[in-house]
Amino acid sequence: MKKKKRGALYYLKRDMFLYLLLLPVILYYFVFKYLPMGGIVMAFQDFNIFKGIFHSEFVGLDVFRKILKSQQFWNSVRNTLILNLSTLAVSFPLTIILALVLNEIRAVRFKKISQSLLYLPHFISWVVVAGIAQNLFNMTNGTVNGIIKSLGLDAVPFLSENGWWIFTYILCNVWKEIGWGTIIYLAALTGVDESLYEAAYLDGATKFQRIIYVTVPMIKSVAVTMLILDVSKMMSIGLDAPLLLGNTKVMAISEVISTYVYRLGIEKACYDQATAIGLFQSVVNIVILFMVDRIAKMIGEEGIL
Amino acid sequence: MRTDRPSQQRKRHKTSPATMLLYGIVTLTVVLCVYPFLNVVACSLSSKGAVLGGHVTFYPIGFQLDSYTEILKKTSIWLAMRVSLIVTLSGTALGLALTIGAAYALSKEKLKGRKIINGFILFTMYFGGGIIPTFMVVKALGMYDSYAALVVPSSMNVFNFIVMRTFFRELPRELEEAAIVDGASDAKILFRIVLPLSLPIIATIGLFYAVSYWNDYFSALIYIQSADRYSLQLRLRQLLYAGEINQASMAAEGMSGQVMAESLKMATIVVATLPIIVVYPWLQKYFVKGVMLGSVKG
């Protein structure tokens, strides 16, 4: 049968409703995601608010030269990497261990209630988390330091000393996301064939051996995918956590790329520099993404692109 | 099913040290997870002296309700809550409308240009203009210092879109085909068949949008100037670090406790978090499924 060639108008008319649904979506992405990409030209300009994007002078890579020479910029890059890597190093294995443990729990009610409570912190705002952290870890009147002092030890500067601040930052992140993070592993484990456990059980495998030889291989590919996703986000960091947990005493470690861009751009109105840093970050992110994807495919795992 | 095992073996396993250890680990994790909440509630109900001395652990010392009656008088909190309520409701409605529309249209294989539009949306996950150019666009649109700035720029989330689209794709085709035979239009299929079948996923995505609007601090921080349009999180931050309007340069630790009593601060945290805690149990049975779907590659 010969298929009739139809014009674009035919399809537009036939699927009018669907295109109408898409119209606001396309408009949204155009205005709030693609128009700002045009703003990237500011990174190559000596941007002047009064002249605007169309009349500011182009200076080539001068803005980048200025940034790359700035010690503050490199500090923010270093801090971003330190905080991201250390959080990942702690939360990645802990999340998997918690998921494996939860998976072994057979009491349905106990498991359900535990999961509900473990997911809850994910829904709490960083403002509240920082407020709670302040209440718990404060040097002078924090509950945790109250306990430490009652044991006859010295108060710990959880929020005011660089090393301890990293510890507190990781702790808050792990507390907030560990439960939520298990969902994806538990989802992968719901599909595990029970007969595998039966076989291992009959062969005399202990509970621990069954976890290591049956359960762990089941979540390996999910774990690799999660790791790729996390590693590819190494250069991006949410503004909320470091800004809200940070304070003037730990600026040397809490100032990350996002907070630096915020201070530079919004507070000091250095639009060109802040935009250039944003662009630098986006480009590095994409490079890392391609790299980890390539590595994952090389070791025989499914990539993400 | 492992429950099919002979009961003797099951009994032996239930009491084994390994099982005890596993239950112990979960219990301990749950306690660590819940404890900070208990501490906040206990502090909010304790006397000023007990909180300042760091004596409160998980039960109130020097019980009082004054901090809560005082909050009732703090109009700035209620005003901010009203702002956040308006923003959350309108943002969730807008987010759901855009997400459902895009997901439904792009789940149709017959649609011409589907791949291009998909790519157009997904590309923004990997590359963007950054904070400052977005800020300038919002400003140029005249949204600065308005509710619109809190709602519109973050109204659609790519991850939520992928989850929704995956769900629509996996709905049974037969129902839709039967409707097409009956001469139903795309609009009719969406409203009469697809939406009623999608309530769990709509609840899940709705919760995700609502929570992200309710908890949003950043948009308010950069877009809002007038104090009467402060969102709840921005106001909360300001009250917790009292005396400081400029959020970026924070008070040195220890300096913050002077203006507002600690117990009052903790009560404010409780009140600001309560709406989430109240809605949470109703929606949580849905969202696990939602997240599982999201794990299916887009």
Coordinates of C-alpha atoms in Angstrom, one line a residue:
Chain A
M1 CA 0.0 0.0 0.0
K2 CA 1.3 3.4 -0.8
K3 CA 1.4 5.8 2.0
K4 CA 0.1 9.2 1.3
K5 CA 2.5 12.0 1.9
R6 CA 1.0 14.5 4.2
G7 CA 2.0 18.1 4.8
A8 CA 3.0 19.6 8.2
L9 CA -0.3 21.3 8.2
Y10 CA -2.2 18.0 8.3
Y11 CA -0.3 16.8 11.4
L12 CA -0.6 20.2 13.1
K13 CA -4.3 20.1 12.6
R14 CA -4.7 16.4 13.6
D15 CA -2.6 16.8 16.8
M16 CA -3.7 20.4 17.5
F17 CA -4.6 19.6 21.1
L18 CA -1.2 18.0 21.8
Y19 CA 0.7 21.0 20.4
L20 CA -1.4 23.3 22.4
L21 CA -0.4 21.4 25.5
L22 CA 3.3 21.7 24.5
L23 CA 3.1 25.4 23.7
P24 CA 3.4 26.8 27.3
V25 CA 6.1 24.2 28.1
I26 CA 8.2 25.2 25.1
L27 CA 7.6 28.9 26.0
Y28 CA 8.7 28.2 29.6
Y29 CA 11.9 26.4 28.6
F30 CA 12.7 29.1 26.0
V31 CA 12.2 32.0 28.4
F32 CA 13.7 30.6 31.6
K33 CA 16.3 28.2 30.3
Y34 CA 17.4 29.2 26.7
L35 CA 17.2 32.9 27.0
P36 CA 19.6 32.9 30.0
M37 CA 22.0 30.8 27.9
G38 CA 22.1 33.8 25.6
G39 CA 23.2 35.8 28.7
I40 CA 26.4 33.9 28.6
V41 CA 27.8 36.5 26.3
M42 CA 28.3 38.6 29.4
A43 CA 31.2 36.3 30.3
F44 CA 33.0 37.7 27.3
Q45 CA 32.1 41.3 28.0
D46 CA 33.2 44.1 30.2
F47 CA 29.6 44.2 31.3
N48 CA 28.0 47.4 32.2
I49 CA 24.4 47.4 33.5
F50 CA 23.6 50.7 31.9
K51 CA 24.8 49.7 28.5
G52 CA 23.2 46.2 28.7
I53 CA 24.2 43.1 26.8
F54 CA 23.9 44.6 23.4
H55 CA 26.1 47.6 24.0
S56 CA 28.7 46.4 26.5
E57 CA 32.2 46.1 25.1
F58 CA 33.5 42.6 24.2
V59 CA 36.8 41.8 25.9
G60 CA 37.4 38.2 24.7
L61 CA 38.7 36.0 27.4
D62 CA 39.8 38.8 29.8
V63 CA 37.1 38.0 32.3
F64 CA 38.3 34.4 32.4
R65 CA 41.9 35.5 32.9
K66 CA 40.8 37.6 35.8
I67 CA 38.9 34.7 37.4
L68 CA 41.6 32.1 36.9
K69 CA 44.0 34.4 38.7
S70 CA 41.7 34.9 41.6
Q71 CA 42.6 32.9 44.8
Q72 CA 39.0 33.1 46.0
F73 CA 37.8 31.4 42.8
W74 CA 40.2 28.5 43.2
N75 CA 39.3 28.2 46.9
S76 CA 35.6 27.9 46.0
V77 CA 36.4 25.2 43.4
R78 CA 38.6 23.3 46.0
N79 CA 35.9 23.6 48.7
T80 CA 33.2 22.4 46.3
L81 CA 35.2 19.3 45.4
I82 CA 36.2 18.6 49.1
L83 CA 32.6 18.8 50.3
N84 CA 31.1 16.8 47.4
L85 CA 33.7 14.1 47.5
S86 CA 33.7 13.6 51.2
T87 CA 29.9 13.6 51.4
L88 CA 29.9 11.0 48.6
A89 CA 32.6 8.9 50.2
V90 CA 30.5 8.6 53.4
S91 CA 26.9 8.6 52.0
F92 CA 27.4 6.2 49.1
P93 CA 28.5 3.1 51.1
L94 CA 26.2 4.0 54.0
T95 CA 23.1 4.2 51.8
I96 CA 23.9 0.8 50.3
I97 CA 24.5 -0.8 53.6
L98 CA 21.2 0.6 55.0
A99 CA 19.3 -0.6 51.9
L100 CA 20.8 -4.1 52.3
V101 CA 19.9 -4.1 56.0
L102 CA 16.4 -2.9 55.4
N103 CA 16.0 -5.5 52.7
E104 CA 16.6 -8.2 55.2
I105 CA 13.8 -7.0 57.5
R106 CA 10.9 -9.3 57.3
A107 CA 8.5 -7.8 59.8
V108 CA 6.3 -5.8 57.5
R109 CA 4.9 -3.3 59.9
F110 CA 8.3 -2.5 61.5
K111 CA 9.8 -2.1 58.1
K112 CA 7.1 0.2 56.8
I113 CA 7.2 2.5 59.8
S114 CA 11.0 2.6 59.8
Q115 CA 11.0 3.5 56.1
S116 CA 8.5 6.3 56.6
L117 CA 10.6 7.8 59.4
L118 CA 13.8 7.4 57.4
Y119 CA 12.4 9.2 54.3
L120 CA 11.1 12.1 56.4
P121 CA 14.2 14.3 56.6
H122 CA 14.4 14.4 52.8
F123 CA 11.3 16.7 52.9
I124 CA 12.7 19.1 55.5
S125 CA 14.1 22.4 54.2
W126 CA 17.7 23.4 54.6
V127 CA 16.7 26.4 56.6
V128 CA 15.2 24.1 59.2
V129 CA 18.0 21.6 59.0
A130 CA 20.5 24.4 59.7
G131 CA 18.4 25.7 62.5
I132 CA 18.3 22.2 64.1
A133 CA 22.0 21.8 63.6
Q134 CA 22.6 25.1 65.3
N135 CA 20.5 23.9 68.2
L136 CA 22.3 20.6 68.5
F137 CA 25.9 21.5 67.8
N138 CA 26.2 25.0 69.1
M139 CA 29.4 25.6 71.2
T140 CA 27.8 27.3 74.1
N141 CA 24.3 25.8 74.5
G142 CA 24.0 23.0 71.9
T143 CA 22.5 19.8 73.2
V144 CA 25.3 17.6 71.9
N145 CA 28.0 19.8 73.5
G146 CA 25.9 19.7 76.7
I147 CA 26.2 15.9 76.7
I148 CA 29.9 16.1 75.8
K149 CA 30.6 18.6 78.6
S150 CA 28.6 16.5 81.1
L151 CA 31.1 13.7 80.4
G152 CA 33.8 16.0 81.5
L153 CA 35.2 16.6 78.0
D154 CA 35.8 19.9 76.2
A155 CA 33.1 21.4 73.9
V156 CA 33.6 20.5 70.3
P157 CA 33.5 23.4 67.7
F158 CA 31.2 21.6 65.3
L159 CA 30.2 24.7 63.5
S160 CA 33.1 27.1 64.0
E161 CA 36.2 25.1 63.1
N162 CA 37.0 24.2 59.5
G163 CA 37.6 20.4 60.1
W164 CA 34.7 20.0 62.4
W165 CA 32.5 22.0 60.1
I166 CA 33.1 19.5 57.2
F167 CA 32.1 16.8 59.6
T168 CA 28.9 18.5 60.5
Y169 CA 28.2 19.3 56.9
I170 CA 28.6 15.6 55.9
L171 CA 26.5 14.6 58.9
C172 CA 23.6 16.9 58.0
N173 CA 23.7 15.7 54.4
V174 CA 23.8 12.1 55.3
W175 CA 21.0 12.6 57.9
K176 CA 18.8 14.3 55.3
E177 CA 19.3 12.0 52.4
I178 CA 20.3 8.5 53.5
G179 CA 16.8 7.1 53.9
W180 CA 15.6 8.6 50.7
G181 CA 18.6 7.2 48.9
T182 CA 17.7 3.6 49.8
I183 CA 14.5 3.7 47.8
I184 CA 16.2 3.2 44.5
Y185 CA 18.2 0.2 45.8
L186 CA 15.1 -1.3 47.5
A187 CA 13.3 -0.9 44.2
A188 CA 16.0 -2.8 42.4
L189 CA 15.8 -5.5 45.0
T190 CA 12.1 -6.1 44.7
G191 CA 12.7 -7.9 41.5
V192 CA 15.2 -10.4 42.9
D193 CA 14.2 -14.0 42.3
E194 CA 13.5 -15.6 45.7
S195 CA 14.6 -19.0 44.4
L196 CA 18.2 -17.7 44.4
Y197 CA 18.0 -17.2 48.2
E198 CA 16.4 -20.6 48.6
A199 CA 19.2 -22.2 46.7
A200 CA 21.9 -20.4 48.7
Y201 CA 20.0 -21.3 51.9
L202 CA 19.9 -25.0 51.0
D203 CA 23.6 -24.9 50.2
G204 CA 24.2 -23.8 53.7
A205 CA 25.1 -20.2 53.1
T206 CA 24.9 -17.9 56.1
K207 CA 22.8 -14.8 56.1
F208 CA 25.9 -12.7 55.6
Q209 CA 27.0 -14.9 52.7
R210 CA 23.6 -14.6 51.1
I211 CA 23.7 -10.8 51.2
I212 CA 27.2 -10.7 49.7
Y213 CA 26.7 -13.3 47.0
V214 CA 23.1 -12.9 46.1
T215 CA 21.8 -9.4 47.0
V216 CA 24.9 -7.3 46.3
P217 CA 25.3 -8.4 42.7
M218 CA 21.7 -7.5 42.1
I219 CA 22.2 -3.9 43.0
K220 CA 25.6 -3.5 41.4
S221 CA 24.5 -1.9 38.2
V222 CA 22.1 0.5 40.1
A223 CA 25.0 1.4 42.4
V224 CA 27.3 2.1 39.4
T225 CA 24.6 4.3 37.8
M226 CA 24.1 6.2 41.0
L227 CA 27.9 6.6 41.4
I228 CA 28.2 7.9 37.8
L229 CA 25.4 10.4 38.4
D230 CA 27.0 11.6 41.7
V231 CA 30.5 11.9 40.3
S232 CA 29.2 13.8 37.2
K233 CA 27.7 16.3 39.6
M234 CA 31.0 16.9 41.5
M235 CA 31.4 20.5 40.4
S236 CA 27.8 21.5 41.2
I237 CA 26.7 22.0 44.7
G238 CA 23.4 23.3 46.0
L239 CA 23.6 26.8 47.4
D240 CA 21.3 26.1 50.4
A241 CA 23.4 23.7 52.4
P242 CA 26.8 25.5 52.5
L243 CA 25.2 29.0 52.7
L244 CA 22.8 28.1 55.5
L245 CA 25.2 25.9 57.5
G246 CA 28.1 28.2 57.0
N247 CA 29.1 31.2 59.0
T248 CA 31.8 33.8 59.0
K249 CA 34.1 31.7 61.0
V250 CA 34.3 28.8 58.5
M251 CA 34.1 30.9 55.3
A252 CA 37.5 29.5 54.2
I253 CA 35.8 26.1 53.8
S254 CA 32.1 26.8 53.4
E255 CA 32.5 29.2 50.4
V256 CA 31.7 27.0 47.4
I257 CA 31.2 27.8 43.7
S258 CA 27.4 28.5 44.1
T259 CA 27.8 30.7 47.1
Y260 CA 30.7 32.5 45.5
V261 CA 28.7 33.2 42.3
Y262 CA 25.8 34.4 44.5
R263 CA 28.0 36.8 46.4
L264 CA 29.8 38.0 43.4
G265 CA 26.7 38.3 41.1
I266 CA 23.8 39.3 43.3
E267 CA 25.5 41.1 46.2
K268 CA 28.4 42.8 44.4
A269 CA 26.7 42.9 40.9
C270 CA 29.8 41.7 39.1
Y271 CA 27.6 40.1 36.5
D272 CA 30.3 39.3 34.0
Q273 CA 32.6 37.4 36.4
A274 CA 29.7 35.5 38.1
T275 CA 28.4 34.5 34.6
A276 CA 31.9 33.4 33.6
I277 CA 32.2 31.2 36.7
G278 CA 28.8 29.7 36.0
L279 CA 29.9 28.9 32.4
F280 CA 33.1 27.4 33.6
Q281 CA 31.2 25.2 36.0
S282 CA 28.7 24.1 33.3
V283 CA 31.5 23.2 30.9
V284 CA 33.5 21.2 33.4
N285 CA 30.3 19.4 34.4
I286 CA 29.6 18.3 30.8
V287 CA 33.3 17.2 30.4
I288 CA 33.1 15.1 33.6
L289 CA 29.7 13.7 32.5
F290 CA 31.1 12.5 29.2
M291 CA 34.2 11.1 30.9
V292 CA 32.5 9.1 33.6
D293 CA 30.0 7.9 31.0
R294 CA 32.9 6.7 28.8
I295 CA 34.6 5.0 31.8
A296 CA 31.4 3.3 32.8
K297 CA 30.9 1.9 29.3
M298 CA 34.6 0.8 29.2
I299 CA 34.1 -1.3 32.3
G300 CA 31.0 -2.9 30.8
E301 CA 28.3 -1.0 32.6
E302 CA 25.4 0.8 31.1
G303 CA 26.2 4.5 30.7
I304 CA 23.8 7.3 31.3
L305 CA 23.9 9.1 28.0
Chain B
M1 CA 8.4 -16.6 48.8
R2 CA 10.6 -17.1 51.8
T3 CA 7.6 -17.4 54.1
D4 CA 7.0 -20.8 52.6
R5 CA 9.9 -22.2 54.5
P6 CA 9.1 -24.8 57.2
S7 CA 8.0 -23.0 60.3
Q8 CA 10.7 -24.7 62.4
Q9 CA 13.4 -23.1 60.3
R10 CA 11.7 -19.7 60.3
K11 CA 11.5 -19.7 64.0
R12 CA 15.2 -20.5 64.4
H13 CA 16.0 -17.7 62.0
K14 CA 13.9 -15.1 63.7
T15 CA 15.9 -15.3 66.9
S16 CA 19.3 -15.7 65.4
P17 CA 21.9 -13.1 66.5
A18 CA 22.3 -11.9 62.9
T19 CA 18.6 -11.1 62.7
M20 CA 18.8 -9.4 66.0
L21 CA 21.7 -7.3 64.8
L22 CA 19.9 -6.3 61.7
Y23 CA 16.8 -5.1 63.6
G24 CA 19.2 -3.4 66.0
I25 CA 20.9 -1.4 63.2
V26 CA 17.5 -0.3 61.7
T27 CA 16.2 0.7 65.1
L28 CA 19.3 2.7 65.9
T29 CA 19.3 4.4 62.5
V30 CA 15.6 5.4 62.9
V31 CA 16.3 6.8 66.4
L32 CA 19.2 8.9 65.0
C33 CA 16.9 10.0 62.2
V34 CA 14.1 11.0 64.5
Y35 CA 16.0 12.3 67.5
P36 CA 16.7 15.8 66.1
F37 CA 13.0 16.3 65.6
L38 CA 12.3 15.2 69.2
N39 CA 15.0 17.5 70.4
V40 CA 13.5 20.5 68.6
V41 CA 10.0 19.8 69.9
A42 CA 11.3 19.3 73.5
C43 CA 13.3 22.5 73.3
S44 CA 10.3 24.4 72.0
L45 CA 8.4 23.3 75.1
S46 CA 11.2 23.9 77.6
S47 CA 12.1 26.9 79.7
K48 CA 14.6 29.4 78.4
G49 CA 17.2 28.5 81.0
A50 CA 17.1 24.8 80.3
V51 CA 17.6 25.3 76.6
L52 CA 20.4 27.8 77.0
G53 CA 22.1 25.5 79.4
G54 CA 22.0 22.7 76.8
H55 CA 20.2 20.4 79.2
V56 CA 17.2 19.4 77.0
T57 CA 17.6 16.1 75.3
F58 CA 14.3 14.5 74.2
Y59 CA 11.7 15.6 76.8
P60 CA 10.8 19.1 77.9
I61 CA 12.5 20.6 81.0
G62 CA 10.5 23.4 82.7
F63 CA 7.5 22.8 80.6
Q64 CA 5.9 25.9 79.1
L65 CA 3.6 26.8 76.1
D66 CA 4.5 30.5 76.1
S67 CA 6.7 30.1 73.0
Y68 CA 3.6 28.9 71.0
T69 CA 1.3 31.6 72.3
E70 CA 4.0 34.1 71.4
I71 CA 4.2 32.7 67.8
L72 CA 0.5 33.3 67.5
K73 CA 1.2 37.0 68.1
K74 CA 4.1 37.1 65.6
T75 CA 2.3 38.5 62.5
S76 CA 5.5 38.3 60.4
I77 CA 5.5 34.5 60.5
W78 CA 1.8 34.2 59.6
L79 CA 2.3 36.7 56.8
A80 CA 5.2 34.7 55.5
M81 CA 3.2 31.5 55.8
R82 CA 0.5 33.1 53.7
V83 CA 3.0 34.0 51.0
S84 CA 4.4 30.4 51.0
L85 CA 0.9 28.9 50.9
I86 CA -0.1 31.1 47.9
V87 CA 3.2 30.3 46.2
T88 CA 3.0 26.6 47.0
L89 CA -0.6 26.2 45.8
S90 CA -0.2 28.1 42.6
G91 CA 3.2 26.7 41.9
T92 CA 2.1 23.1 42.4
A93 CA -1.0 23.7 40.1
L94 CA 1.2 25.3 37.4
G95 CA 3.9 22.7 37.7
L96 CA 1.4 19.8 37.5
A97 CA -0.4 21.4 34.5
L98 CA 2.8 21.9 32.6
T99 CA 4.3 18.5 33.5
I100 CA 1.1 16.6 32.7
G101 CA 0.7 18.4 29.4
A102 CA 4.2 17.8 28.3
A103 CA 4.3 14.2 29.5
Y104 CA 1.0 13.4 27.8
A105 CA 1.9 15.0 24.5
L106 CA 5.4 13.5 24.4
S107 CA 4.2 10.0 25.4
K108 CA 2.3 9.9 22.0
E109 CA 4.4 8.2 19.4
K110 CA 2.3 9.6 16.6
L111 CA 3.3 13.2 17.4
K112 CA 5.6 14.8 14.8
G113 CA 8.6 16.6 16.3
R114 CA 8.4 14.6 19.5
K115 CA 12.1 13.8 19.6
I116 CA 13.2 17.4 19.0
I117 CA 10.9 18.8 21.7
N118 CA 12.1 16.0 24.1
G119 CA 15.7 16.9 23.4
F120 CA 14.8 20.6 23.8
I121 CA 13.6 19.9 27.3
L122 CA 16.2 17.3 28.4
F123 CA 19.2 19.4 27.2
T124 CA 18.4 21.9 30.0
M125 CA 19.3 19.2 32.6
Y126 CA 22.9 19.3 31.4
F127 CA 23.5 22.9 30.4
G128 CA 22.2 26.2 31.6
G129 CA 22.9 29.9 31.6
G130 CA 23.5 30.0 35.4
I131 CA 22.2 32.0 38.2
I132 CA 23.0 35.5 37.0
P133 CA 21.6 35.4 33.4
T134 CA 18.4 33.7 34.8
F135 CA 18.2 36.5 37.4
M136 CA 18.5 39.1 34.6
V137 CA 15.7 37.5 32.5
V138 CA 13.4 37.4 35.5
K139 CA 14.2 41.0 36.2
A140 CA 13.6 42.0 32.6
L141 CA 10.2 40.4 32.6
G142 CA 9.2 42.7 35.5
M143 CA 8.9 39.8 37.9
Y144 CA 11.4 41.0 40.4
D145 CA 10.0 41.3 44.0
S146 CA 6.7 39.6 43.0
Y147 CA 5.1 36.3 43.7
A148 CA 5.5 35.4 40.1
A149 CA 9.3 35.3 40.6
L150 CA 8.8 32.7 43.3
V151 CA 6.4 30.6 41.2
V152 CA 7.1 30.8 37.4
P153 CA 10.9 30.4 36.9
S154 CA 11.0 27.0 38.8
S155 CA 7.6 25.8 37.7
M156 CA 8.7 22.7 35.7
N157 CA 11.2 20.1 36.7
V158 CA 12.8 17.8 34.1
F159 CA 13.0 14.9 36.5
N160 CA 9.3 15.1 37.3
F161 CA 8.5 15.3 33.6
I162 CA 10.5 12.1 32.9
V163 CA 8.7 10.2 35.7
M164 CA 5.3 11.3 34.5
R165 CA 6.1 10.5 30.9
T166 CA 7.3 7.0 31.8
F167 CA 4.0 6.4 33.7
F168 CA 1.9 7.5 30.8
R169 CA 3.8 5.3 28.4
E170 CA 3.2 2.3 30.6
L171 CA -0.5 2.7 30.8
P172 CA -2.4 -0.2 29.0
R173 CA -2.8 0.7 25.4
E174 CA -6.0 -1.2 25.0
L175 CA -8.1 1.3 26.9
E176 CA -6.9 4.1 24.7
E177 CA -7.4 2.2 21.5
A178 CA -10.9 1.3 22.5
A179 CA -11.6 5.0 23.0
I180 CA -10.1 5.9 19.6
V181 CA -12.4 3.4 18.0
D182 CA -15.2 5.1 19.7
G183 CA -14.0 8.3 18.1
A184 CA -12.7 10.0 21.3
S185 CA -10.3 12.9 20.8
D186 CA -6.9 13.3 22.4
A187 CA -8.4 15.8 24.9
K188 CA -11.2 13.4 25.8
I189 CA -8.7 10.5 26.3
L190 CA -6.5 12.7 28.5
F191 CA -9.4 13.8 30.8
R192 CA -11.6 10.8 30.8
I193 CA -9.1 7.9 30.7
V194 CA -5.5 8.9 31.4
L195 CA -5.9 11.3 34.3
P196 CA -8.3 9.1 36.4
L197 CA -5.8 6.3 36.0
S198 CA -2.9 8.5 37.0
L199 CA -3.9 9.7 40.4
P200 CA -1.1 8.0 42.3
I201 CA 1.6 9.6 40.0
I202 CA -0.2 13.0 40.1
A203 CA -0.2 12.8 43.9
T204 CA 3.5 11.9 43.9
I205 CA 4.6 14.7 41.5
G206 CA 2.3 17.1 43.2
L207 CA 4.0 16.3 46.6
F208 CA 7.4 16.9 45.0
Y209 CA 6.4 20.3 43.6
A210 CA 4.6 21.3 46.8
V211 CA 7.6 20.4 49.0
S212 CA 10.1 22.2 46.8
Y213 CA 8.0 25.4 46.8
W214 CA 7.3 25.2 50.5
N215 CA 11.0 24.7 51.2
D216 CA 12.3 27.1 48.7
Y217 CA 14.8 29.6 50.1
F218 CA 16.9 30.5 47.2
S219 CA 14.3 32.1 44.9
A220 CA 13.1 34.3 47.7
L221 CA 16.6 35.2 48.7
I222 CA 17.5 36.5 45.3
Y223 CA 14.2 37.8 43.9
I224 CA 12.3 39.2 46.9
Q225 CA 13.0 42.6 48.4
S226 CA 9.8 43.7 50.2
A227 CA 9.5 42.3 53.7
D228 CA 5.8 41.7 53.2
R229 CA 6.6 39.3 50.4
Y230 CA 9.1 37.2 52.3
S231 CA 8.5 33.5 51.9
L232 CA 8.3 31.3 55.0
Q233 CA 11.9 29.9 54.7
L234 CA 13.4 33.4 54.2
R235 CA 11.5 34.8 57.2
L236 CA 12.4 31.7 59.3
R237 CA 16.0 32.1 58.5
Q238 CA 15.8 35.8 59.5
L239 CA 14.2 34.9 62.8
L240 CA 16.6 32.1 63.6
Y241 CA 19.5 34.4 62.9
A242 CA 17.7 37.4 64.4
G243 CA 18.8 40.9 63.7
E244 CA 20.2 40.0 60.3
I245 CA 18.4 40.8 57.1
N246 CA 21.4 40.2 54.9
Q247 CA 21.4 36.4 54.9
A248 CA 24.7 36.0 53.1
S249 CA 26.9 37.4 55.8
M250 CA 25.9 35.4 58.8
A251 CA 26.3 36.2 62.4
A252 CA 29.2 34.6 64.2
E253 CA 28.1 31.5 66.0
G254 CA 26.8 32.2 69.5
M255 CA 25.8 35.7 68.6
S256 CA 22.4 34.6 67.4
G257 CA 20.8 33.6 70.6
Q258 CA 20.4 37.0 72.1
V259 CA 17.4 38.5 70.3
M260 CA 15.0 35.7 70.2
A261 CA 14.7 33.0 72.9
E262 CA 15.9 29.6 71.8
S263 CA 12.6 27.9 72.7
L264 CA 10.8 30.4 70.6
K265 CA 13.1 29.7 67.7
M266 CA 12.5 26.0 68.0
A267 CA 8.7 26.5 68.2
T268 CA 9.0 28.5 65.0
I269 CA 10.8 25.6 63.3
V270 CA 8.0 23.2 64.5
V271 CA 5.3 25.5 63.1
A272 CA 7.1 25.9 59.8
T273 CA 7.6 22.2 59.4
L274 CA 4.2 21.0 60.6
P275 CA 2.4 21.3 57.2
I276 CA 4.8 18.9 55.7
I277 CA 4.6 16.4 58.6
V278 CA 0.8 16.6 58.3
V279 CA 0.6 16.0 54.6
Y280 CA 3.4 13.4 54.5
P281 CA 1.6 10.3 55.8
W282 CA -1.2 10.8 53.3
L283 CA 1.0 10.9 50.3
Q284 CA 3.9 8.7 51.3
K285 CA 2.3 5.4 50.1
Y286 CA 2.4 6.9 46.6
F287 CA 5.8 8.4 46.3
V288 CA 7.9 5.3 46.7
K289 CA 6.3 4.1 43.5
G290 CA 6.9 7.4 41.9
V291 CA 10.6 7.3 42.6
M292 CA 10.9 3.8 41.4
L293 CA 9.4 4.9 38.1
G294 CA 11.9 7.7 38.0
S295 CA 14.7 5.2 38.2
V296 CA 13.6 3.8 34.9
K297 CA 15.8 5.6 32.4
G298 CA 14.1 8.5 30.5

